[in-house]
Every structure is written in structure tokens, then in C-alpha cells.
Amino acid sequence: MAQAWRCNGLRWSADGPELAWDGGRRSALTWGKRVAFGVAEGGVRTCVGARGHACPVRAVVPGRSTGARCEECARLDRAHSVAADTIADDPRPYHVYLAWFGPGMTKVGITALERGSARLLEQGAVCFSWLGAGPLMAARRTEELLRAALRVPDRIPYADKRAVRSALPASAAERAAEVEDLHAKAAALEGWPESLTRESCQPVDHAGAFGLTDLPAAVGEVTELVAGGAVSGRLVAAAGPDLHLETGGGVVVVDTRLMRGWGLVPAADAELSLPLREFRSQTRIQEGLF
């Protein structure tokens, strides 16, 4: 039986996307590269643990869970999470940003200054701009100011992001328009924390880094991995945790978070044999006036 590898998900480096594996190994992903893997017959998905520690009971977790953690490990992980508002005394400085994922989909968020733009790549932000930088609580208050005054959300569902990636505006200027508009409206608001240093709008575009130019529309997304299942396809794009693979039946999106917790084996010439949710066509013919 072929050796099984445990995937730690998609990572973004200065050189582009990479798949990370237990033991520290990384697999660089380049456009056109064939990505193929399967789950051995009889395989089960086990909890990936929390905060760098293995799950003490190696609990079995559902195939559709993007967190890949059991209830107890998920609780421990969120107990030390800035995103979950469980750490109020983090001394590190934070950036506040506006991130755009497609028409009508702009969010506000924060990320540690030391991480640079890594968080934006991990979320699949097609365009973004910094709003300012300062202490954690000042960044949080700024985030809440935009949510309350401008109704800017702090989350965009991944399903919505995937649905528009192949139909984005062609130019970087068009992709930056909503970020620039919201940045100007945010700058005009009163009530910004004094300890937050504001930054001018300087949109950064990730369409090239993600390979979104001329991206074919996806026919569907893998909903979970299953024992005995496999997928093989040519990589045409990657954004956030998602791989867009060109298979014999069209482009399929694979959320690499679903790969965590499984023992994966090579499957070079495999057909797609994983559960798939088909995307509905974005256009339909109106058959009548009413």
C-alpha cells in the first residue's frame, strides 16, 4: 500500500501557493501542474488537534467540517483566537483592512501587522487596501465603526466568493473601485480611535497571484472527501484555501481545508469520485412577463 500523507492545508508564500504536509514538507503549486490524490479504502478522518498539539483521543470528525477538529479541540483553539475575541491584551500592532472578493462583496477585517498581506491571500481577497494600524482594541473599534456606520460586513461566505471568481471585472482599476469608494467613506467618519494611525488608500490586486485571468467557470465544488474517493486535475487557479482543478468534466473547486485530517495517497490517473455540489447557471431565460 502506498504511503499516506496528512495534509495541513494550503499555504501562501512569496512564491505562490503551496500544500503543507505533516513533517514540514511543502509542495509548490504552479499553474498547469497536475494535482491528484485519493483516500485509501477504509480510511477515516481524524481531528487535527489544537494549537500545535495532537488530539489526545484522535477523534473521528465529519468529512464536511472545514475546521477538521473535534468539539473539544475546536474549543481549545478558539480559546486563544483573536478572531473569536478571546484575547484582549495582545500587545502586537494590528492592521485594519478593506477586502474585496467580487461586486458587492467587500468586508472589513484586522490582521497582525507582522503577517503583512498573508491573511488577505488566505481569505482569497482579490483586492484590498489598508485603512490603518494600531493596538488590537483600537483596530477592533475601527472595525466595529465601519460595520455600524457603513454596514460593511466582517465576513463573506466562501460559497459567494467562489461563485464570482470567473466573472470578475477585467481591469485592476475596476476591481479596486468599491474598495476606493468605501475607503473614502470610512475616512470621512467621525469616531476613529486616536491610537489608530490612518493609511491612505493604496489598493493591492491579487488577480494575477490567484491565476484568475480568463478563469473558466467552475461546474461545482467538492463537498467532502470519502474513503476510496479520488480527484485528479490540472491546476488553473488558487484563491484562499481553494484549488480550481480542470478535470475531464470541467473545472472543479477543491477546498483544501477538507483535506486536513485524512491520510492521502497518490492517484495520478484517477477520475473524480468525490461528492460534488454542482453550481447553478448564473443566467436563465425568462419565459414570461409574470
PDB file of C-alpha atoms in Angstrom:
ATOM      1  CA  MET A   1       0.000   0.000   0.000  1.00  0.00           C
ATOM      2  CA  ALA A   2       1.286   3.481  -0.888  1.00  0.00           C
ATOM      3  CA  GLN A   3       2.442   5.707   1.942  1.00  0.00           C
ATOM      4  CA  ALA A   4      -0.320   8.028   3.198  1.00  0.00           C
ATOM      5  CA  TRP A   5       0.395  11.726   3.740  1.00  0.00           C
ATOM      6  CA  ARG A   6      -1.521  14.063   6.050  1.00  0.00           C
ATOM      7  CA  CYS A   7      -2.187  17.492   4.563  1.00  0.00           C
ATOM      8  CA  ASN A   8      -2.062  20.667   6.668  1.00  0.00           C
ATOM      9  CA  GLY A   9      -3.843  22.760   4.051  1.00  0.00           C
ATOM     10  CA  LEU A  10      -2.898  25.450   1.557  1.00  0.00           C
ATOM     11  CA  ARG A  11      -0.215  27.989   2.494  1.00  0.00           C
ATOM     12  CA  TRP A  12       0.712  31.192   0.701  1.00  0.00           C
ATOM     13  CA  SER A  13       4.331  32.279   0.389  1.00  0.00           C
ATOM     14  CA  ALA A  14       6.117  34.950  -1.630  1.00  0.00           C
ATOM     15  CA  ASP A  15       6.499  32.334  -4.384  1.00  0.00           C
ATOM     16  CA  GLY A  16       2.805  31.439  -4.518  1.00  0.00           C
ATOM     17  CA  PRO A  17       0.554  28.686  -3.134  1.00  0.00           C
ATOM     18  CA  GLU A  18       1.915  25.527  -1.521  1.00  0.00           C
ATOM     19  CA  LEU A  19       0.351  22.453   0.026  1.00  0.00           C
ATOM     20  CA  ALA A  20       1.743  21.832   3.518  1.00  0.00           C
ATOM     21  CA  TRP A  21       2.157  18.331   4.939  1.00  0.00           C
ATOM     22  CA  ASP A  22       2.876  16.832   8.345  1.00  0.00           C
ATOM     23  CA  GLY A  23       6.605  16.803   8.974  1.00  0.00           C
ATOM     24  CA  GLY A  24       7.203  20.178   7.338  1.00  0.00           C
ATOM     25  CA  ARG A  25       7.200  19.139   3.700  1.00  0.00           C
ATOM     26  CA  ARG A  26       5.775  21.638   1.185  1.00  0.00           C
ATOM     27  CA  SER A  27       4.539  21.010  -2.373  1.00  0.00           C
ATOM     28  CA  ALA A  28       4.746  24.107  -4.586  1.00  0.00           C
ATOM     29  CA  LEU A  29       1.715  24.626  -6.820  1.00  0.00           C
ATOM     30  CA  THR A  30       2.124  26.159 -10.265  1.00  0.00           C
ATOM     31  CA  TRP A  31      -0.454  26.775 -12.963  1.00  0.00           C
ATOM     32  CA  GLY A  32      -0.852  23.743 -15.183  1.00  0.00           C
ATOM     33  CA  LYS A  33       0.503  21.333 -12.559  1.00  0.00           C
ATOM     34  CA  ARG A  34      -1.483  18.121 -12.160  1.00  0.00           C
ATOM     35  CA  VAL A  35      -2.892  17.740  -8.661  1.00  0.00           C
ATOM     36  CA  ALA A  36      -4.054  14.212  -7.852  1.00  0.00           C
ATOM     37  CA  PHE A  37      -4.817  12.477  -4.593  1.00  0.00           C
ATOM     38  CA  GLY A  38      -7.135   9.913  -3.100  1.00  0.00           C
ATOM     39  CA  VAL A  39      -8.258   8.442   0.204  1.00  0.00           C
ATOM     40  CA  ALA A  40      -7.464   4.804   0.835  1.00  0.00           C
ATOM     41  CA  GLU A  41     -10.337   2.347   1.190  1.00  0.00           C
ATOM     42  CA  GLY A  42     -11.325   2.127   4.845  1.00  0.00           C
ATOM     43  CA  GLY A  43      -9.699   5.464   5.711  1.00  0.00           C
ATOM     44  CA  VAL A  44     -11.197   7.740   8.369  1.00  0.00           C
ATOM     45  CA  ARG A  45     -10.784  11.442   9.039  1.00  0.00           C
ATOM     46  CA  THR A  46      -9.333  12.252  12.448  1.00  0.00           C
ATOM     47  CA  CYS A  47      -9.126  15.506  14.417  1.00  0.00           C
ATOM     48  CA  VAL A  48      -6.069  17.669  13.652  1.00  0.00           C
ATOM     49  CA  GLY A  49      -5.748  18.859  17.263  1.00  0.00           C
ATOM     50  CA  ALA A  50      -5.318  22.411  18.545  1.00  0.00           C
ATOM     51  CA  ARG A  51      -2.538  24.961  18.970  1.00  0.00           C
ATOM     52  CA  GLY A  52       0.109  22.593  17.635  1.00  0.00           C
ATOM     53  CA  HIS A  53      -0.907  19.676  19.868  1.00  0.00           C
ATOM     54  CA  ALA A  54      -2.374  16.390  18.639  1.00  0.00           C
ATOM     55  CA  CYS A  55      -5.907  15.433  19.595  1.00  0.00           C
ATOM     56  CA  PRO A  56      -5.498  13.202  22.689  1.00  0.00           C
ATOM     57  CA  VAL A  57      -8.236  10.783  21.576  1.00  0.00           C
ATOM     58  CA  ARG A  58      -7.725  11.039  17.792  1.00  0.00           C
ATOM     59  CA  ALA A  59     -11.449  11.676  17.460  1.00  0.00           C
ATOM     60  CA  VAL A  60     -13.165  10.976  14.145  1.00  0.00           C
ATOM     61  CA  VAL A  61     -14.528  14.200  12.575  1.00  0.00           C
ATOM     62  CA  PRO A  62     -17.152  14.775   9.838  1.00  0.00           C
ATOM     63  CA  GLY A  63     -15.993  14.909   6.243  1.00  0.00           C
ATOM     64  CA  ARG A  64     -17.700  18.259   5.590  1.00  0.00           C
ATOM     65  CA  SER A  65     -16.085  20.090   8.511  1.00  0.00           C
ATOM     66  CA  THR A  66     -13.701  22.795   7.283  1.00  0.00           C
ATOM     67  CA  GLY A  67     -12.187  23.060  10.767  1.00  0.00           C
ATOM     68  CA  ALA A  68     -11.267  19.341  10.932  1.00  0.00           C
ATOM     69  CA  ARG A  69     -11.415  19.435  14.729  1.00  0.00           C
ATOM     70  CA  CYS A  70     -13.473  17.631  17.338  1.00  0.00           C
ATOM     71  CA  GLU A  71     -15.614  19.731  19.660  1.00  0.00           C
ATOM     72  CA  GLU A  72     -13.053  19.839  22.470  1.00  0.00           C
ATOM     73  CA  CYS A  73     -10.083  20.753  20.240  1.00  0.00           C
ATOM     74  CA  ALA A  74     -12.166  23.397  18.444  1.00  0.00           C
ATOM     75  CA  ARG A  75     -13.000  24.940  21.834  1.00  0.00           C
ATOM     76  CA  LEU A  76      -9.330  24.988  22.847  1.00  0.00           C
ATOM     77  CA  ASP A  77      -8.295  26.506  19.529  1.00  0.00           C
ATOM     78  CA  ARG A  78     -10.833  29.336  19.760  1.00  0.00           C
ATOM     79  CA  ALA A  79      -9.896  29.986  23.391  1.00  0.00           C
ATOM     80  CA  HIS A  80      -6.669  31.539  22.086  1.00  0.00           C
ATOM     81  CA  SER A  81      -8.065  33.232  18.982  1.00  0.00           C
ATOM     82  CA  VAL A  82      -8.026  36.921  18.106  1.00  0.00           C
ATOM     83  CA  ALA A  83     -10.753  36.255  15.547  1.00  0.00           C
ATOM     84  CA  ALA A  84     -13.020  34.907  18.293  1.00  0.00           C
ATOM     85  CA  ASP A  85     -12.392  37.970  20.509  1.00  0.00           C
ATOM     86  CA  THR A  86     -10.939  35.819  23.275  1.00  0.00           C
ATOM     87  CA  ILE A  87      -7.649  37.767  23.503  1.00  0.00           C
ATOM     88  CA  ALA A  88      -7.985  41.413  24.515  1.00  0.00           C
ATOM     89  CA  ASP A  89      -4.437  42.039  25.775  1.00  0.00           C
ATOM     90  CA  ASP A  90      -2.417  41.072  22.686  1.00  0.00           C
ATOM     91  CA  PRO A  91       0.427  43.651  22.621  1.00  0.00           C
ATOM     92  CA  ARG A  92       1.086  43.339  18.888  1.00  0.00           C
ATOM     93  CA  PRO A  93       0.033  46.120  16.482  1.00  0.00           C
ATOM     94  CA  TYR A  94      -2.763  45.305  14.040  1.00  0.00           C
ATOM     95  CA  HIS A  95      -3.792  46.407  10.566  1.00  0.00           C
ATOM     96  CA  VAL A  96      -7.393  47.217   9.698  1.00  0.00           C
ATOM     97  CA  TYR A  97      -8.212  46.464   6.065  1.00  0.00           C
ATOM     98  CA  LEU A  98     -10.926  46.519   3.412  1.00  0.00           C
ATOM     99  CA  ALA A  99     -11.012  43.367   1.265  1.00  0.00           C
ATOM    100  CA  TRP A 100     -12.962  42.903  -1.989  1.00  0.00           C
ATOM    101  CA  PHE A 101     -13.982  39.485  -3.328  1.00  0.00           C
ATOM    102  CA  GLY A 102     -16.335  40.482  -6.139  1.00  0.00           C
ATOM    103  CA  PRO A 103     -19.083  43.002  -6.980  1.00  0.00           C
ATOM    104  CA  GLY A 104     -20.955  43.953  -3.816  1.00  0.00           C
ATOM    105  CA  MET A 105     -18.686  41.813  -1.626  1.00  0.00           C
ATOM    106  CA  THR A 106     -16.341  43.991   0.450  1.00  0.00           C
ATOM    107  CA  LYS A 107     -15.539  43.241   4.088  1.00  0.00           C
ATOM    108  CA  VAL A 108     -13.620  44.894   6.899  1.00  0.00           C
ATOM    109  CA  GLY A 109     -11.167  42.923   8.992  1.00  0.00           C
ATOM    110  CA  ILE A 110      -7.999  43.021  11.069  1.00  0.00           C
ATOM    111  CA  THR A 111      -4.707  41.153  10.907  1.00  0.00           C
ATOM    112  CA  ALA A 112      -1.464  41.317  12.897  1.00  0.00           C
ATOM    113  CA  LEU A 113       0.928  43.842  11.346  1.00  0.00           C
ATOM    114  CA  GLU A 114       3.737  41.257  11.335  1.00  0.00           C
ATOM    115  CA  ARG A 115       1.735  38.989   8.978  1.00  0.00           C
ATOM    116  CA  GLY A 116       1.709  41.517   6.138  1.00  0.00           C
ATOM    117  CA  SER A 117      -0.788  40.568   3.422  1.00  0.00           C
ATOM    118  CA  ALA A 118      -0.750  36.818   4.204  1.00  0.00           C
ATOM    119  CA  ARG A 119      -4.223  36.952   5.773  1.00  0.00           C
ATOM    120  CA  LEU A 120      -5.657  38.535   2.639  1.00  0.00           C
ATOM    121  CA  LEU A 121      -4.204  35.792   0.435  1.00  0.00           C
ATOM    122  CA  GLU A 122      -5.548  33.141   2.821  1.00  0.00           C
ATOM    123  CA  GLN A 123      -9.058  34.594   2.551  1.00  0.00           C
ATOM    124  CA  GLY A 124      -8.962  34.862  -1.233  1.00  0.00           C
ATOM    125  CA  ALA A 125      -9.224  38.670  -1.306  1.00  0.00           C
ATOM    126  CA  VAL A 126      -8.995  39.721  -4.950  1.00  0.00           C
ATOM    127  CA  CYS A 127      -8.264  43.344  -3.994  1.00  0.00           C
ATOM    128  CA  PHE A 128      -7.568  45.047  -0.676  1.00  0.00           C
ATOM    129  CA  SER A 129      -6.316  48.215   0.972  1.00  0.00           C
ATOM    130  CA  TRP A 130      -5.168  49.055   4.471  1.00  0.00           C
ATOM    131  CA  LEU A 131      -7.256  51.506   6.481  1.00  0.00           C
ATOM    132  CA  GLY A 132      -4.883  51.995   9.391  1.00  0.00           C
ATOM    133  CA  ALA A 133      -2.747  50.378  12.068  1.00  0.00           C
ATOM    134  CA  GLY A 134      -2.659  50.425  15.845  1.00  0.00           C
ATOM    135  CA  PRO A 135      -3.282  48.442  19.053  1.00  0.00           C
ATOM    136  CA  LEU A 136      -5.663  45.497  18.924  1.00  0.00           C
ATOM    137  CA  MET A 137      -8.593  47.166  20.684  1.00  0.00           C
ATOM    138  CA  ALA A 138      -8.275  50.293  18.522  1.00  0.00           C
ATOM    139  CA  ALA A 139      -8.336  48.095  15.429  1.00  0.00           C
ATOM    140  CA  ARG A 140     -11.410  46.290  16.789  1.00  0.00           C
ATOM    141  CA  ARG A 141     -13.202  49.614  17.462  1.00  0.00           C
ATOM    142  CA  THR A 142     -12.445  50.781  13.920  1.00  0.00           C
ATOM    143  CA  GLU A 143     -13.795  47.531  12.515  1.00  0.00           C
ATOM    144  CA  GLU A 144     -16.999  47.990  14.540  1.00  0.00           C
ATOM    145  CA  LEU A 145     -17.271  51.634  13.421  1.00  0.00           C
ATOM    146  CA  LEU A 146     -17.394  50.570   9.767  1.00  0.00           C
ATOM    147  CA  ARG A 147     -19.884  47.804  10.467  1.00  0.00           C
ATOM    148  CA  ALA A 148     -22.227  50.141  12.331  1.00  0.00           C
ATOM    149  CA  ALA A 149     -21.901  53.300  10.219  1.00  0.00           C
ATOM    150  CA  LEU A 150     -21.425  51.871   6.716  1.00  0.00           C
ATOM    151  CA  ARG A 151     -22.911  48.379   7.146  1.00  0.00           C
ATOM    152  CA  VAL A 152     -19.669  46.766   5.980  1.00  0.00           C
ATOM    153  CA  PRO A 153     -19.686  43.061   6.979  1.00  0.00           C
ATOM    154  CA  ASP A 154     -16.770  41.306   8.622  1.00  0.00           C
ATOM    155  CA  ARG A 155     -17.421  38.009   6.839  1.00  0.00           C
ATOM    156  CA  ILE A 156     -18.109  36.922   3.252  1.00  0.00           C
ATOM    157  CA  PRO A 157     -19.166  33.276   2.758  1.00  0.00           C
ATOM    158  CA  TYR A 158     -16.740  31.203   0.692  1.00  0.00           C
ATOM    159  CA  ALA A 159     -19.616  29.966  -1.467  1.00  0.00           C
ATOM    160  CA  ASP A 160     -20.254  33.559  -2.558  1.00  0.00           C
ATOM    161  CA  LYS A 161     -16.572  34.144  -3.316  1.00  0.00           C
ATOM    162  CA  ARG A 162     -16.362  31.023  -5.490  1.00  0.00           C
ATOM    163  CA  ALA A 163     -19.485  31.897  -7.443  1.00  0.00           C
ATOM    164  CA  VAL A 164     -17.995  35.071  -8.979  1.00  0.00           C
ATOM    165  CA  ARG A 165     -14.293  34.323  -9.498  1.00  0.00           C
ATOM    166  CA  SER A 166     -14.651  33.548 -13.206  1.00  0.00           C
ATOM    167  CA  ALA A 167     -16.731  36.678 -13.915  1.00  0.00           C
ATOM    168  CA  LEU A 168     -14.778  39.470 -12.224  1.00  0.00           C
ATOM    169  CA  PRO A 169     -14.152  42.876 -13.859  1.00  0.00           C
ATOM    170  CA  ALA A 170     -11.275  42.690 -16.324  1.00  0.00           C
ATOM    171  CA  SER A 171      -9.139  45.599 -15.091  1.00  0.00           C
ATOM    172  CA  ALA A 172      -7.440  46.214 -11.756  1.00  0.00           C
ATOM    173  CA  ALA A 173      -8.973  49.703 -11.679  1.00  0.00           C
ATOM    174  CA  GLU A 174     -12.487  48.259 -11.892  1.00  0.00           C
ATOM    175  CA  ARG A 175     -11.702  45.696  -9.212  1.00  0.00           C
ATOM    176  CA  ALA A 176     -10.418  48.447  -6.903  1.00  0.00           C
ATOM    177  CA  ALA A 177     -13.394  50.800  -7.351  1.00  0.00           C
ATOM    178  CA  GLU A 178     -15.514  49.555  -4.437  1.00  0.00           C
ATOM    179  CA  VAL A 179     -12.539  49.474  -2.072  1.00  0.00           C
ATOM    180  CA  GLU A 180     -11.637  53.057  -3.001  1.00  0.00           C
ATOM    181  CA  ASP A 181     -15.231  54.220  -2.528  1.00  0.00           C
ATOM    182  CA  LEU A 182     -15.578  52.588   0.895  1.00  0.00           C
ATOM    183  CA  HIS A 183     -12.139  53.803   1.961  1.00  0.00           C
ATOM    184  CA  ALA A 184     -13.183  57.394   1.226  1.00  0.00           C
ATOM    185  CA  LYS A 185     -16.465  56.979   3.116  1.00  0.00           C
ATOM    186  CA  ALA A 186     -14.642  55.433   6.070  1.00  0.00           C
ATOM    187  CA  ALA A 187     -12.106  58.273   6.153  1.00  0.00           C
ATOM    188  CA  ALA A 188     -14.959  60.788   6.431  1.00  0.00           C
ATOM    189  CA  LEU A 189     -16.453  59.115   9.516  1.00  0.00           C
ATOM    190  CA  GLU A 190     -16.100  60.591  12.972  1.00  0.00           C
ATOM    191  CA  GLY A 191     -15.201  58.450  15.947  1.00  0.00           C
ATOM    192  CA  TRP A 192     -11.950  56.867  14.816  1.00  0.00           C
ATOM    193  CA  PRO A 193      -9.769  55.761  17.767  1.00  0.00           C
ATOM    194  CA  GLU A 194      -6.973  58.261  18.387  1.00  0.00           C
ATOM    195  CA  SER A 195      -4.412  55.475  18.781  1.00  0.00           C
ATOM    196  CA  LEU A 196      -5.021  54.176  15.250  1.00  0.00           C
ATOM    197  CA  THR A 197      -2.714  55.578  12.560  1.00  0.00           C
ATOM    198  CA  ARG A 198      -4.716  56.051   9.364  1.00  0.00           C
ATOM    199  CA  GLU A 199      -3.331  54.971   5.996  1.00  0.00           C
ATOM    200  CA  SER A 200      -4.158  56.257   2.519  1.00  0.00           C
ATOM    201  CA  CYS A 201      -5.973  54.056   0.035  1.00  0.00           C
ATOM    202  CA  GLN A 202      -3.448  52.012  -1.950  1.00  0.00           C
ATOM    203  CA  PRO A 203      -5.293  49.037  -3.500  1.00  0.00           C
ATOM    204  CA  VAL A 204      -3.358  45.789  -3.930  1.00  0.00           C
ATOM    205  CA  ASP A 205      -4.658  43.398  -6.605  1.00  0.00           C
ATOM    206  CA  HIS A 206      -4.301  39.607  -6.263  1.00  0.00           C
ATOM    207  CA  ALA A 207      -5.983  38.522  -9.507  1.00  0.00           C
ATOM    208  CA  GLY A 208      -2.608  37.654 -11.021  1.00  0.00           C
ATOM    209  CA  ALA A 209      -1.352  35.872  -7.896  1.00  0.00           C
ATOM    210  CA  PHE A 210      -4.520  33.751  -7.874  1.00  0.00           C
ATOM    211  CA  GLY A 211      -4.472  32.993 -11.613  1.00  0.00           C
ATOM    212  CA  LEU A 212      -7.930  34.462 -12.165  1.00  0.00           C
ATOM    213  CA  THR A 213      -7.283  35.900 -15.649  1.00  0.00           C
ATOM    214  CA  ASP A 214      -9.517  34.070 -18.147  1.00  0.00           C
ATOM    215  CA  LEU A 215     -10.545  31.601 -15.427  1.00  0.00           C
ATOM    216  CA  PRO A 216     -13.137  29.121 -16.769  1.00  0.00           C
ATOM    217  CA  ALA A 217     -16.379  28.946 -14.798  1.00  0.00           C
ATOM    218  CA  ALA A 218     -16.411  26.061 -12.327  1.00  0.00           C
ATOM    219  CA  VAL A 219     -19.056  23.362 -12.711  1.00  0.00           C
ATOM    220  CA  GLY A 220     -19.120  22.553  -8.994  1.00  0.00           C
ATOM    221  CA  GLU A 221     -17.270  22.097  -5.728  1.00  0.00           C
ATOM    222  CA  VAL A 222     -16.178  19.025  -3.785  1.00  0.00           C
ATOM    223  CA  THR A 223     -18.277  18.869  -0.612  1.00  0.00           C
ATOM    224  CA  GLU A 224     -16.205  16.278   1.267  1.00  0.00           C
ATOM    225  CA  LEU A 225     -13.577  13.578   0.928  1.00  0.00           C
ATOM    226  CA  VAL A 226     -14.626   9.958   1.397  1.00  0.00           C
ATOM    227  CA  ALA A 227     -12.793   6.673   1.802  1.00  0.00           C
ATOM    228  CA  GLY A 228     -11.947   5.248  -1.607  1.00  0.00           C
ATOM    229  CA  GLY A 229     -12.591   8.586  -3.354  1.00  0.00           C
ATOM    230  CA  ALA A 230     -10.113  10.487  -5.510  1.00  0.00           C
ATOM    231  CA  VAL A 231      -9.659  13.556  -7.688  1.00  0.00           C
ATOM    232  CA  SER A 232      -7.178  14.417 -10.415  1.00  0.00           C
ATOM    233  CA  GLY A 233      -6.972  17.628 -12.401  1.00  0.00           C
ATOM    234  CA  ARG A 234      -4.818  20.393 -13.850  1.00  0.00           C
ATOM    235  CA  LEU A 235      -4.432  23.417 -11.588  1.00  0.00           C
ATOM    236  CA  VAL A 236      -5.824  26.524 -13.294  1.00  0.00           C
ATOM    237  CA  ALA A 237      -6.203  28.836 -10.266  1.00  0.00           C
ATOM    238  CA  ALA A 238      -5.931  29.004  -6.484  1.00  0.00           C
ATOM    239  CA  ALA A 239      -7.505  31.560  -4.141  1.00  0.00           C
ATOM    240  CA  GLY A 240      -7.676  31.460  -0.375  1.00  0.00           C
ATOM    241  CA  PRO A 241      -7.938  27.758   0.555  1.00  0.00           C
ATOM    242  CA  ASP A 242      -9.432  26.793  -2.818  1.00  0.00           C
ATOM    243  CA  LEU A 243      -7.875  24.938  -5.749  1.00  0.00           C
ATOM    244  CA  HIS A 244      -9.565  25.230  -9.149  1.00  0.00           C
ATOM    245  CA  LEU A 245      -8.810  21.972 -10.989  1.00  0.00           C
ATOM    246  CA  GLU A 246      -9.595  21.293 -14.631  1.00  0.00           C
ATOM    247  CA  THR A 247     -10.954  17.735 -14.790  1.00  0.00           C
ATOM    248  CA  GLY A 248     -12.498  15.720 -17.601  1.00  0.00           C
ATOM    249  CA  GLY A 249     -15.911  17.043 -16.606  1.00  0.00           C
ATOM    250  CA  GLY A 250     -14.918  20.715 -16.266  1.00  0.00           C
ATOM    251  CA  VAL A 251     -13.337  22.896 -13.610  1.00  0.00           C
ATOM    252  CA  VAL A 252     -13.991  21.726 -10.042  1.00  0.00           C
ATOM    253  CA  VAL A 253     -13.217  23.658  -6.842  1.00  0.00           C
ATOM    254  CA  VAL A 254     -11.493  21.765  -4.014  1.00  0.00           C
ATOM    255  CA  ASP A 255     -11.418  23.447  -0.605  1.00  0.00           C
ATOM    256  CA  THR A 256      -8.102  22.245   0.822  1.00  0.00           C
ATOM    257  CA  ARG A 257      -9.461  22.593   4.370  1.00  0.00           C
ATOM    258  CA  LEU A 258     -11.480  19.446   3.612  1.00  0.00           C
ATOM    259  CA  MET A 259      -8.215  17.549   3.018  1.00  0.00           C
ATOM    260  CA  ARG A 260      -6.968  18.022   6.579  1.00  0.00           C
ATOM    261  CA  GLY A 261      -7.276  15.027   8.881  1.00  0.00           C
ATOM    262  CA  TRP A 262      -7.233  12.435   6.081  1.00  0.00           C
ATOM    263  CA  GLY A 263      -4.407  10.118   5.096  1.00  0.00           C
ATOM    264  CA  LEU A 264      -3.958  10.873   1.374  1.00  0.00           C
ATOM    265  CA  VAL A 265      -2.381   8.619  -1.234  1.00  0.00           C
ATOM    266  CA  PRO A 266      -1.258   9.191  -4.856  1.00  0.00           C
ATOM    267  CA  ALA A 267      -3.942   8.909  -7.533  1.00  0.00           C
ATOM    268  CA  ALA A 268      -2.269  10.096 -10.739  1.00  0.00           C
ATOM    269  CA  ASP A 269      -4.863   8.973 -13.291  1.00  0.00           C
ATOM    270  CA  ALA A 270      -7.976   8.885 -11.140  1.00  0.00           C
ATOM    271  CA  GLU A 271     -11.340  10.211 -12.235  1.00  0.00           C
ATOM    272  CA  LEU A 272     -13.304  12.446  -9.901  1.00  0.00           C
ATOM    273  CA  SER A 273     -15.043  10.152  -7.424  1.00  0.00           C
ATOM    274  CA  LEU A 274     -15.844  12.529  -4.572  1.00  0.00           C
ATOM    275  CA  PRO A 275     -19.211  14.083  -3.665  1.00  0.00           C
ATOM    276  CA  LEU A 276     -19.784  17.171  -5.793  1.00  0.00           C
ATOM    277  CA  ARG A 277     -22.214  20.062  -5.453  1.00  0.00           C
ATOM    278  CA  GLU A 278     -22.972  21.414  -8.895  1.00  0.00           C
ATOM    279  CA  PHE A 279     -23.138  25.174  -9.395  1.00  0.00           C
ATOM    280  CA  ARG A 280     -26.325  26.558 -10.839  1.00  0.00           C
ATOM    281  CA  SER A 281     -26.080  28.600 -14.015  1.00  0.00           C
ATOM    282  CA  GLN A 282     -25.910  32.307 -13.320  1.00  0.00           C
ATOM    283  CA  THR A 283     -28.285  33.041 -16.198  1.00  0.00           C
ATOM    284  CA  ARG A 284     -31.729  31.756 -17.086  1.00  0.00           C
ATOM    285  CA  ILE A 285     -34.249  32.579 -19.748  1.00  0.00           C
ATOM    286  CA  GLN A 286     -37.383  34.376 -18.598  1.00  0.00           C
ATOM    287  CA  GLU A 287     -40.345  32.542 -20.065  1.00  0.00           C
ATOM    288  CA  GLY A 288     -42.961  35.220 -19.406  1.00  0.00           C
ATOM    289  CA  LEU A 289     -43.556  38.701 -18.100  1.00  0.00           C
ATOM    290  CA  PHE A 290     -45.013  37.465 -14.800  1.00  0.00           C
TER     291      PHE A 290
END
